[in-house]
Amino acid sequence: MKVVVIGCTHAGTAAVQEILNRDPETEVAVYERNADISFLSCGIYLYLGGVVRDLHDVFYATGPEVEAMGLHVGVHLRHDVTLVDAKRKVVEVQDLETGEKFSDTYDKLIVTTGSYPVASPIRGVNVENVFLCKNFKDAQAIKAASDQAKRIAVVGGGYIGVEIASSFAQQGRHDVLLINGRHGLLSHYVDRGLASRIGDDLRNHGVDLHDGEHVLEFDGDGDGRVFIRTDKGEIETDIVILCVGFQPMTELVAGMVDLDRSQAIIVNDQMQSSDPDIYAAGDSTVVRFNPTGQYAYAPLATNAVRQGKIAGANIINPGSIHYMGTQSTSALSILEHNMATSGLTYSRARKYFDDVDFVEFRDNYRPEFMPTTTPIDGTLVFRRSTRQILGGQFYSKLDISMCANVISVMIQNKNTVDDLGYVDMLFNPNFDRPWNYMNLLGQAAINKLDQPQ
């Protein structure tokens, strides 16, 4: 069997590794238009913030390492697949270094082409010193420009934008602006109350936060300065870093496989598309979002590596692993605090269910008789009719990342607030109170549900 893989970042790398782990004799041809594979774009903010000194350290595999895993493996970097012919099972390829064009055949095709950074409908995105933030080259360009910049504007108040703005703010060498428009700050991850807390913390650390301000256009003065025109005025800056989301890169297979309205590839629980010989994984595909039971587009590295591994496994051993879906569980560090979330926010849950409720809870994570303790803010989102948990949000100076993982498992298993309130959790004064803070969050929801209406 011959497998062709288009694109080799998280999902592509995971797929190839799983194929070769299961059958090193499988013939595999990887075509990647960039000069590298397996770049962890989530490490860009660490590099810009000086935590990671060498950007090459955020790669976790190389072409030669992958080729060494099997007997018939070719990793072709700087090669762009320009056409897929699903009827003939042929791909057309161009070597971007030499310009040479050639064809290759496949028995199974894996589409792990990833996503584009969203730039439209903002005009002037090609102006000098306006940067997208996605890959290795983007990170290098941003770092070189930021080293010479005094004033940095980050456009987009989502996961990546907040991480990058907080990284630059921590250095204390720049005037940092964060401009967030259409949706509230971190609106995919937290509700308004927690978003307000995070916004205050960003401002207290010197970030000039423009929340609810829409960017319309970028313009340059010819000397490297950038002018940002918004619905509220004009802002002058040295550089702009654009972080306003991603869209799936699926043009190669449009019309050959079923796509959802976001143009992501629809796959089954074995990562097969509507064409059984075309598999897909990562940012080019939909996920099954378990809190709603519907398809969604959620471009996260965690989804990509799981889907890639599942695709590779099922190509060699069909039906061996089935995709469980996702809760889009994530965490990030914001200056001195950590944020961790899983599932739906209250505002998003209301779009799917008419009986949604939530509780907010704050408590020190361990007893006050200990030498130190730290408060944790938690929000739990649930349905009143079934008491089923739909989402959780946590914010603290403590590492609360595992809280999101607990909520993720509970959403996956359709657990209720009662389960969270009374599930067995350890007690030791070094770590928590006799009732763990997760139990107390569940009990707060129980108390709210059980109050007379």
CSV table of C-alpha atoms in Angstrom, one decimal:
chain,number,residue,atom,x,y,z
A,1,MET,CA,0.0,0.0,0.0
A,2,LYS,CA,1.1,3.5,-0.8
A,3,VAL,CA,0.1,6.5,1.3
A,4,VAL,CA,0.5,10.1,0.3
A,5,VAL,CA,0.4,12.7,3.0
A,6,ILE,CA,-0.2,16.4,2.1
A,7,GLY,CA,1.1,18.7,4.8
A,8,CYS,CA,3.2,17.7,7.8
A,9,THR,CA,2.8,19.7,10.9
A,10,HIS,CA,1.0,18.2,13.9
A,11,ALA,CA,-1.6,16.0,12.2
A,12,GLY,CA,0.6,14.9,9.3
A,13,THR,CA,3.5,14.0,11.5
A,14,ALA,CA,1.3,12.1,13.9
A,15,ALA,CA,-0.3,10.2,11.1
A,16,VAL,CA,3.0,9.2,9.5
A,17,GLN,CA,4.5,8.1,12.8
A,18,GLU,CA,1.5,5.9,13.6
A,19,ILE,CA,1.5,4.3,10.1
A,20,LEU,CA,5.2,3.4,10.4
A,21,ASN,CA,4.9,2.3,14.0
A,22,ARG,CA,2.2,-0.2,12.9
A,23,ASP,CA,3.8,-1.2,9.6
A,24,PRO,CA,7.3,0.1,8.7
A,25,GLU,CA,7.1,-1.4,5.3
A,26,THR,CA,4.2,0.8,4.1
A,27,GLU,CA,5.3,3.2,1.3
A,28,VAL,CA,4.8,6.8,2.5
A,29,ALA,CA,5.3,10.0,0.5
A,30,VAL,CA,5.0,13.2,2.4
A,31,TYR,CA,4.7,16.6,0.6
A,32,GLU,CA,5.2,19.7,2.6
A,33,ARG,CA,5.4,23.2,1.1
A,34,ASN,CA,7.5,24.6,4.0
A,35,ALA,CA,11.1,23.8,4.7
A,36,ASP,CA,10.4,22.0,7.9
A,37,ILE,CA,7.9,19.7,9.6
A,38,SER,CA,6.3,19.5,13.1
A,39,PHE,CA,6.6,23.2,14.0
A,40,LEU,CA,4.9,23.9,17.3
A,41,SER,CA,3.3,27.3,16.5
A,42,CYS,CA,2.0,27.4,20.1
A,43,GLY,CA,5.7,28.1,21.0
A,44,ILE,CA,5.8,31.3,19.1
A,45,TYR,CA,4.8,33.5,22.0
A,46,LEU,CA,7.5,31.8,24.2
A,47,TYR,CA,10.1,32.6,21.6
A,48,LEU,CA,8.9,36.2,21.3
A,49,GLY,CA,8.9,36.5,25.1
A,50,GLY,CA,12.4,35.2,25.4
A,51,VAL,CA,11.5,32.0,27.3
A,52,VAL,CA,12.6,29.9,24.3
A,53,ARG,CA,16.0,31.2,23.0
A,54,ASP,CA,16.3,29.2,19.8
A,55,LEU,CA,13.2,28.8,17.6
A,56,HIS,CA,14.5,25.6,16.3
A,57,ASP,CA,13.9,24.0,19.7
A,58,VAL,CA,10.1,24.0,19.2
A,59,PHE,CA,10.3,21.4,16.4
A,60,TYR,CA,9.7,17.9,17.7
A,61,ALA,CA,10.6,15.9,14.5
A,62,THR,CA,12.7,16.3,11.4
A,63,GLY,CA,12.3,14.9,7.9
A,64,PRO,CA,15.3,12.5,8.2
A,65,GLU,CA,14.0,11.2,11.6
A,66,VAL,CA,10.6,10.4,10.0
A,67,GLU,CA,12.2,8.8,7.0
A,68,ALA,CA,14.3,6.6,9.3
A,69,MET,CA,11.2,5.1,10.8
A,70,GLY,CA,10.3,3.1,7.7
A,71,LEU,CA,11.8,1.3,4.7
A,72,HIS,CA,10.0,3.2,2.0
A,73,VAL,CA,9.5,6.8,3.3
A,74,GLY,CA,10.1,10.0,1.4
A,75,VAL,CA,9.6,13.4,3.2
A,76,HIS,CA,9.7,16.0,0.4
A,77,LEU,CA,10.1,19.5,1.8
A,78,ARG,CA,9.4,22.6,-0.2
A,79,HIS,CA,7.1,20.6,-2.4
A,80,ASP,CA,3.6,21.9,-3.1
A,81,VAL,CA,0.7,19.7,-4.1
A,82,THR,CA,-1.1,21.7,-6.8
A,83,LEU,CA,-3.9,19.2,-7.8
A,84,VAL,CA,-5.6,16.1,-6.4
A,85,ASP,CA,-7.4,13.8,-8.9
A,86,ALA,CA,-9.5,11.5,-6.6
A,87,LYS,CA,-10.8,9.4,-9.5
A,88,ARG,CA,-7.4,8.5,-10.8
A,89,LYS,CA,-5.8,8.6,-7.3
A,90,VAL,CA,-3.1,11.0,-8.5
A,91,VAL,CA,-1.5,14.1,-7.1
A,92,GLU,CA,0.3,16.8,-9.1
A,93,VAL,CA,3.4,18.2,-7.3
A,94,GLN,CA,5.7,21.1,-7.8
A,95,ASP,CA,9.2,21.3,-6.4
A,96,LEU,CA,9.4,24.9,-5.1
A,97,GLU,CA,13.2,25.0,-5.2
A,98,THR,CA,13.7,23.8,-8.8
A,99,GLY,CA,10.3,24.4,-10.4
A,100,GLU,CA,10.0,20.8,-11.5
A,101,LYS,CA,6.5,19.4,-11.8
A,102,PHE,CA,5.6,15.7,-11.5
A,103,SER,CA,2.8,13.3,-10.6
A,104,ASP,CA,2.5,10.7,-7.9
A,105,THR,CA,-0.1,8.0,-7.2
A,106,TYR,CA,-1.7,6.8,-4.0
A,107,ASP,CA,-3.8,4.1,-2.5
A,108,LYS,CA,-4.7,6.2,0.5
A,109,LEU,CA,-4.5,9.9,0.8
A,110,ILE,CA,-4.2,11.9,4.0
A,111,VAL,CA,-5.1,15.6,3.8
A,112,THR,CA,-3.4,17.4,6.7
A,113,THR,CA,-3.0,20.8,4.9
A,114,GLY,CA,-3.8,22.8,8.0
A,115,SER,CA,-5.2,26.3,8.0
A,116,TYR,CA,-4.7,29.9,6.8
A,117,PRO,CA,-4.5,32.9,9.2
A,118,VAL,CA,-7.6,35.0,8.7
A,119,ALA,CA,-6.8,38.4,7.4
A,120,SER,CA,-10.0,39.7,5.6
A,121,PRO,CA,-11.9,41.9,5.7
A,122,ILE,CA,-9.2,44.2,7.0
A,123,ARG,CA,-7.7,46.3,4.2
A,124,GLY,CA,-3.9,46.8,3.9
A,125,VAL,CA,-2.7,43.5,5.4
A,126,ASN,CA,0.3,43.6,3.0
A,127,VAL,CA,1.5,46.9,4.4
A,128,GLU,CA,5.1,46.8,5.6
A,129,ASN,CA,5.4,45.7,9.3
A,130,VAL,CA,2.0,44.0,9.4
A,131,PHE,CA,2.7,40.4,10.3
A,132,LEU,CA,0.6,37.2,10.3
A,133,CYS,CA,1.4,34.8,13.1
A,134,LYS,CA,1.3,31.1,12.1
A,135,ASN,CA,4.6,29.5,11.1
A,136,PHE,CA,8.3,29.4,11.5
A,137,LYS,CA,9.0,32.2,9.1
A,138,ASP,CA,6.3,34.4,10.6
A,139,ALA,CA,7.9,34.0,14.0
A,140,GLN,CA,11.3,34.9,12.7
A,141,ALA,CA,10.0,38.0,11.0
A,142,ILE,CA,8.1,39.2,14.0
A,143,LYS,CA,11.1,38.6,16.3
A,144,ALA,CA,13.4,40.6,14.0
A,145,ALA,CA,10.9,43.5,13.7
A,146,SER,CA,10.0,43.5,17.4
A,147,ASP,CA,13.6,43.8,18.5
A,148,GLN,CA,13.7,47.2,16.8
A,149,ALA,CA,10.2,48.3,17.8
A,150,LYS,CA,9.1,50.4,20.7
A,151,ARG,CA,5.3,50.3,20.1
A,152,ILE,CA,3.7,46.9,19.2
A,153,ALA,CA,0.0,46.4,18.3
A,154,VAL,CA,-1.6,43.0,18.5
A,155,VAL,CA,-4.9,42.7,16.7
A,156,GLY,CA,-7.2,39.9,17.9
A,157,GLY,CA,-8.2,39.2,21.5
A,158,GLY,CA,-8.3,35.4,21.2
A,159,TYR,CA,-5.9,32.8,22.6
A,160,ILE,CA,-2.9,33.7,20.5
A,161,GLY,CA,-3.4,37.4,20.6
A,162,VAL,CA,-3.6,37.5,24.4
A,163,GLU,CA,-0.6,35.2,24.8
A,164,ILE,CA,1.6,37.4,22.5
A,165,ALA,CA,0.4,40.7,24.1
A,166,SER,CA,1.2,39.3,27.6
A,167,SER,CA,4.6,38.0,26.5
A,168,PHE,CA,5.7,41.4,25.2
A,169,ALA,CA,4.2,43.2,28.3
A,170,GLN,CA,6.2,40.9,30.6
A,171,GLN,CA,9.4,42.0,28.9
A,172,GLY,CA,8.8,45.6,29.8
A,173,ARG,CA,10.6,46.9,26.7
A,174,HIS,CA,7.6,47.8,24.6
A,175,ASP,CA,4.4,49.8,24.6
A,176,VAL,CA,1.9,47.1,23.9
A,177,LEU,CA,-1.6,47.6,22.5
A,178,LEU,CA,-4.2,44.8,22.2
A,179,ILE,CA,-7.1,45.6,19.9
A,180,ASN,CA,-10.1,43.2,20.1
A,181,GLY,CA,-13.1,43.8,17.9
A,182,ARG,CA,-16.2,41.7,17.1
A,183,HIS,CA,-16.4,39.4,20.0
A,184,GLY,CA,-15.4,39.9,23.7
A,185,LEU,CA,-12.0,39.2,25.0
A,186,LEU,CA,-11.3,35.5,24.9
A,187,SER,CA,-15.0,35.0,24.2
A,188,HIS,CA,-14.5,31.4,22.9
A,189,TYR,CA,-13.0,30.4,26.3
A,190,VAL,CA,-14.5,32.5,29.1
A,191,ASP,CA,-17.6,34.4,29.9
A,192,ARG,CA,-17.8,38.2,30.5
A,193,GLY,CA,-17.1,38.1,34.2
A,194,LEU,CA,-13.8,36.3,33.9
A,195,ALA,CA,-12.9,38.2,30.7
A,196,SER,CA,-13.3,41.4,32.7
A,197,ARG,CA,-10.8,40.2,35.3
A,198,ILE,CA,-8.3,39.2,32.6
A,199,GLY,CA,-8.7,42.5,30.9
A,200,ASP,CA,-8.0,44.3,34.2
A,201,ASP,CA,-4.9,42.2,34.8
A,202,LEU,CA,-3.6,43.0,31.3
A,203,ARG,CA,-4.1,46.8,31.8
A,204,ASN,CA,-2.4,46.6,35.2
A,205,HIS,CA,0.6,45.2,33.5
A,206,GLY,CA,0.8,48.0,31.0
A,207,VAL,CA,-1.2,46.6,28.1
A,208,ASP,CA,-3.3,49.3,26.4
A,209,LEU,CA,-6.5,47.2,25.8
A,210,HIS,CA,-8.9,48.4,23.1
A,211,ASP,CA,-11.8,46.0,23.7
A,212,GLY,CA,-14.8,46.3,21.4
A,213,GLU,CA,-12.8,48.3,18.8
A,214,HIS,CA,-13.0,47.2,15.1
A,215,VAL,CA,-9.9,47.4,12.9
A,216,LEU,CA,-10.9,48.6,9.4
A,217,GLU,CA,-7.6,49.2,7.6
A,218,PHE,CA,-3.8,49.4,7.9
A,219,ASP,CA,-1.7,52.0,6.1
A,220,GLY,CA,2.0,52.8,6.1
A,221,ASP,CA,4.0,56.0,5.9
A,222,GLY,CA,6.8,54.5,3.7
A,223,ASP,CA,9.3,54.6,6.7
A,224,GLY,CA,8.0,51.5,8.4
A,225,ARG,CA,5.4,53.1,10.6
A,226,VAL,CA,1.9,51.6,10.6
A,227,PHE,CA,-1.4,53.4,11.0
A,228,ILE,CA,-4.3,51.4,12.2
A,229,ARG,CA,-7.7,52.8,11.3
A,230,THR,CA,-10.6,51.6,13.5
A,231,ASP,CA,-14.2,52.4,14.0
A,232,LYS,CA,-13.1,54.7,16.9
A,233,GLY,CA,-10.1,56.5,15.4
A,234,GLU,CA,-6.5,56.0,14.3
A,235,ILE,CA,-3.6,54.4,16.1
A,236,GLU,CA,0.1,54.8,15.2
A,237,THR,CA,2.5,51.9,15.9
A,238,ASP,CA,5.8,50.4,14.8
A,239,ILE,CA,4.5,46.9,14.0
A,240,VAL,CA,1.2,45.0,13.9
A,241,ILE,CA,0.8,41.3,14.7
A,242,LEU,CA,-2.5,40.0,13.3
A,243,CYS,CA,-4.1,37.2,15.3
A,244,VAL,CA,-7.8,37.1,14.3
A,245,GLY,CA,-8.3,33.4,13.7
A,246,PHE,CA,-7.9,30.6,11.1
A,247,GLN,CA,-9.7,29.0,8.2
A,248,PRO,CA,-9.3,25.5,6.8
A,249,MET,CA,-7.0,25.0,3.8
A,250,THR,CA,-9.1,22.6,1.8
A,251,GLU,CA,-9.2,24.0,-1.8
A,252,LEU,CA,-7.3,20.9,-3.1
A,253,VAL,CA,-10.2,18.6,-2.3
A,254,ALA,CA,-13.2,20.9,-2.7
A,255,GLY,CA,-15.8,19.2,-4.8
A,256,MET,CA,-14.3,15.8,-4.1
A,257,VAL,CA,-15.2,15.3,-0.4
A,258,ASP,CA,-18.0,16.7,1.8
A,259,LEU,CA,-17.2,20.0,3.5
A,260,ASP,CA,-19.1,21.8,6.3
A,261,ARG,CA,-20.0,25.5,6.0
A,262,SER,CA,-16.6,26.6,7.3
A,263,GLN,CA,-15.1,24.6,4.4
A,264,ALA,CA,-13.5,22.1,6.7
A,265,ILE,CA,-13.5,18.4,5.7
A,266,ILE,CA,-16.2,16.3,7.3
A,267,VAL,CA,-14.8,13.0,8.6
A,268,ASN,CA,-16.2,10.0,10.4
A,269,ASP,CA,-14.8,8.6,13.6
A,270,GLN,CA,-12.0,6.8,11.7
A,271,MET,CA,-11.0,10.1,10.0
A,272,GLN,CA,-12.3,9.0,6.6
A,273,SER,CA,-13.9,11.7,4.4
A,274,SER,CA,-16.9,11.0,2.2
A,275,ASP,CA,-14.3,9.4,-0.2
A,276,PRO,CA,-13.2,6.3,1.8
A,277,ASP,CA,-9.7,6.5,0.3
A,278,ILE,CA,-9.2,10.1,1.5
A,279,TYR,CA,-8.5,10.7,5.2
A,280,ALA,CA,-8.1,14.0,6.8
A,281,ALA,CA,-7.0,15.4,10.2
A,282,GLY,CA,-6.1,18.6,12.0
A,283,ASP,CA,-7.0,22.1,11.1
A,284,SER,CA,-8.4,21.1,7.7
A,285,THR,CA,-11.2,19.1,9.3
A,286,VAL,CA,-14.2,19.4,11.5
A,287,VAL,CA,-14.3,17.9,15.0
A,288,ARG,CA,-17.2,16.4,16.8
A,289,PHE,CA,-17.8,18.9,19.6
A,290,ASN,CA,-19.1,16.8,22.5
A,291,PRO,CA,-20.9,19.5,24.5
A,292,THR,CA,-23.3,20.1,21.6
A,293,GLY,CA,-23.0,16.8,19.8
A,294,GLN,CA,-22.5,18.7,16.5
A,295,TYR,CA,-19.7,19.2,14.1
A,296,ALA,CA,-17.5,22.3,14.8
A,297,TYR,CA,-14.3,23.9,13.5
A,298,ALA,CA,-11.8,23.9,16.4
A,299,PRO,CA,-8.2,24.3,15.1
A,300,LEU,CA,-6.2,23.1,18.1
A,301,ALA,CA,-2.9,21.2,18.2
A,302,THR,CA,-4.4,18.7,20.6
A,303,ASN,CA,-7.2,17.9,18.1
A,304,ALA,CA,-4.7,17.6,15.3
A,305,VAL,CA,-2.3,15.1,17.0
A,306,ARG,CA,-5.2,12.9,18.1
A,307,GLN,CA,-6.9,12.9,14.7
A,308,GLY,CA,-3.6,12.3,12.9
A,309,LYS,CA,-2.8,9.3,15.0
A,310,ILE,CA,-6.3,7.9,14.5
A,311,ALA,CA,-6.1,8.4,10.7
A,312,GLY,CA,-2.7,6.6,10.6
A,313,ALA,CA,-4.0,3.7,12.7
A,314,ASN,CA,-7.1,3.1,10.7
A,315,ILE,CA,-5.2,3.2,7.4
A,316,ILE,CA,-3.2,0.2,8.6
A,317,ASN,CA,-5.8,-1.5,10.8
A,318,PRO,CA,-9.3,-0.2,9.8
A,319,GLY,CA,-11.6,0.2,12.8
A,320,SER,CA,-8.8,-0.1,15.4
A,321,ILE,CA,-9.3,3.4,17.0
A,322,HIS,CA,-12.4,5.6,16.9
A,323,TYR,CA,-12.4,9.3,17.5
A,324,MET,CA,-14.1,10.3,20.8
A,325,GLY,CA,-14.7,13.9,19.9
A,326,THR,CA,-13.4,16.9,21.7
A,327,GLN,CA,-14.2,19.5,24.4
A,328,SER,CA,-11.7,21.9,23.0
A,329,THR,CA,-9.8,21.9,26.3
A,330,SER,CA,-7.1,24.4,26.6
A,331,ALA,CA,-5.0,26.5,28.9
A,332,LEU,CA,-2.7,29.6,28.7
A,333,SER,CA,-0.5,31.7,30.9
A,334,ILE,CA,-1.5,35.4,31.1
A,335,LEU,CA,1.2,37.4,32.9
A,336,GLU,CA,1.1,36.2,36.5
A,337,HIS,CA,-2.1,34.1,36.1
A,338,ASN,CA,-3.1,30.9,34.4
A,339,MET,CA,-6.4,30.3,32.6
A,340,ALA,CA,-7.8,26.8,31.8
A,341,THR,CA,-11.1,26.0,30.1
A,342,SER,CA,-13.1,23.2,28.6
A,343,GLY,CA,-16.4,22.9,26.8
A,344,LEU,CA,-18.9,25.7,26.3
A,345,THR,CA,-19.1,29.2,27.9
A,346,TYR,CA,-22.5,30.3,29.2
A,347,SER,CA,-23.0,32.8,26.4
A,348,ARG,CA,-22.2,30.2,23.7
A,349,ALA,CA,-24.2,27.4,25.5
A,350,ARG,CA,-27.4,29.6,25.3
A,351,LYS,CA,-27.2,29.4,21.5
A,352,TYR,CA,-27.7,25.6,21.7
A,353,PHE,CA,-29.9,25.0,24.8
A,354,ASP,CA,-32.7,27.0,26.4
A,355,ASP,CA,-32.2,25.7,30.0
A,356,VAL,CA,-28.5,26.7,30.6
A,357,ASP,CA,-27.3,28.1,33.9
A,358,PHE,CA,-23.9,28.8,35.5
A,359,VAL,CA,-22.3,29.4,38.9
A,360,GLU,CA,-19.2,31.4,39.7
A,361,PHE,CA,-17.1,30.3,42.7
A,362,ARG,CA,-14.0,31.7,44.4
A,363,ASP,CA,-12.0,30.2,47.2
A,364,ASN,CA,-8.4,29.6,48.4
A,365,TYR,CA,-7.1,26.4,47.1
A,366,ARG,CA,-5.8,25.2,50.5
A,367,PRO,CA,-6.4,26.1,54.2
A,368,GLU,CA,-5.4,29.5,55.6
A,369,PHE,CA,-3.3,27.9,58.3
A,370,MET,CA,-0.8,27.0,55.6
A,371,PRO,CA,2.2,29.4,55.1
A,372,THR,CA,0.6,30.5,51.8
A,373,THR,CA,-2.5,30.0,49.8
A,374,THR,CA,-3.9,31.3,46.5
A,375,PRO,CA,-7.4,32.0,45.3
A,376,ILE,CA,-9.0,30.1,42.4
A,377,ASP,CA,-11.8,31.5,40.3
A,378,GLY,CA,-14.0,28.9,38.8
A,379,THR,CA,-17.1,29.0,36.5
A,380,LEU,CA,-19.3,25.9,35.8
A,381,VAL,CA,-21.8,25.8,33.0
A,382,PHE,CA,-24.6,23.2,33.0
A,383,ARG,CA,-28.1,22.4,31.9
A,384,ARG,CA,-30.9,22.7,34.5
A,385,SER,CA,-33.1,19.9,33.0
A,386,THR,CA,-30.4,17.2,33.0
A,387,ARG,CA,-27.9,18.8,35.4
A,388,GLN,CA,-25.3,17.8,32.9
A,389,ILE,CA,-22.0,19.7,32.8
A,390,LEU,CA,-21.4,21.7,29.6
A,391,GLY,CA,-18.2,23.7,30.4
A,392,GLY,CA,-15.8,25.0,33.0
A,393,GLN,CA,-13.5,28.0,33.3
A,394,PHE,CA,-10.6,28.5,35.8
A,395,TYR,CA,-8.3,31.4,36.5
A,396,SER,CA,-5.6,31.6,39.2
A,397,LYS,CA,-1.9,32.3,39.9
A,398,LEU,CA,-1.9,28.6,40.8
A,399,ASP,CA,-1.4,26.0,38.0
A,400,ILE,CA,-5.0,25.0,37.5
A,401,SER,CA,-4.5,23.4,34.1
A,402,MET,CA,-5.6,20.0,35.4
A,403,CYS,CA,-9.0,21.5,36.4
A,404,ALA,CA,-9.8,21.8,32.8
A,405,ASN,CA,-8.8,18.2,32.1
A,406,VAL,CA,-11.2,17.0,34.9
A,407,ILE,CA,-14.1,19.0,33.4
A,408,SER,CA,-13.2,17.6,29.9
A,409,VAL,CA,-13.5,14.0,31.1
A,410,MET,CA,-16.8,14.8,32.8
A,411,ILE,CA,-18.2,16.4,29.7
A,412,GLN,CA,-17.0,13.5,27.7
A,413,ASN,CA,-18.7,11.1,30.0
A,414,LYS,CA,-21.9,13.2,30.3
A,415,ASN,CA,-21.4,13.7,34.1
A,416,THR,CA,-23.6,16.0,36.1
A,417,VAL,CA,-23.0,18.7,38.7
A,418,ASP,CA,-23.8,16.1,41.3
A,419,ASP,CA,-21.0,13.9,40.1
A,420,LEU,CA,-18.6,16.8,40.4
A,421,GLY,CA,-19.8,17.8,43.8
A,422,TYR,CA,-19.2,14.4,45.4
A,423,VAL,CA,-16.6,12.6,43.3
A,424,ASP,CA,-13.7,11.2,45.4
A,425,MET,CA,-10.8,13.7,45.4
A,426,LEU,CA,-7.8,13.6,47.7
A,427,PHE,CA,-7.4,15.8,50.7
A,428,ASN,CA,-4.0,17.0,52.1
A,429,PRO,CA,-3.4,20.5,53.4
A,430,ASN,CA,-0.5,20.9,51.1
A,431,PHE,CA,-2.9,20.6,48.1
A,432,ASP,CA,-6.4,21.5,49.1
A,433,ARG,CA,-9.2,21.6,51.7
A,434,PRO,CA,-11.1,18.6,53.0
A,435,TRP,CA,-13.5,19.4,50.2
A,436,ASN,CA,-11.4,20.0,47.0
A,437,TYR,CA,-12.2,23.2,45.2
A,438,MET,CA,-13.6,21.2,42.3
A,439,ASN,CA,-16.0,19.5,44.6
A,440,LEU,CA,-17.0,22.9,46.0
A,441,LEU,CA,-17.7,24.3,42.5
A,442,GLY,CA,-19.9,21.3,41.8
A,443,GLN,CA,-21.7,21.8,45.2
A,444,ALA,CA,-22.3,25.5,44.4
A,445,ALA,CA,-24.1,24.4,41.2
A,446,ILE,CA,-26.1,21.8,43.2
A,447,ASN,CA,-27.2,24.4,45.7
A,448,LYS,CA,-28.3,26.8,42.9
A,449,LEU,CA,-30.3,24.0,41.1
A,450,ASP,CA,-31.9,22.8,44.3
A,451,GLN,CA,-33.1,26.3,45.5
A,452,PRO,CA,-36.9,26.8,45.2
A,453,GLN,CA,-37.8,28.6,42.0
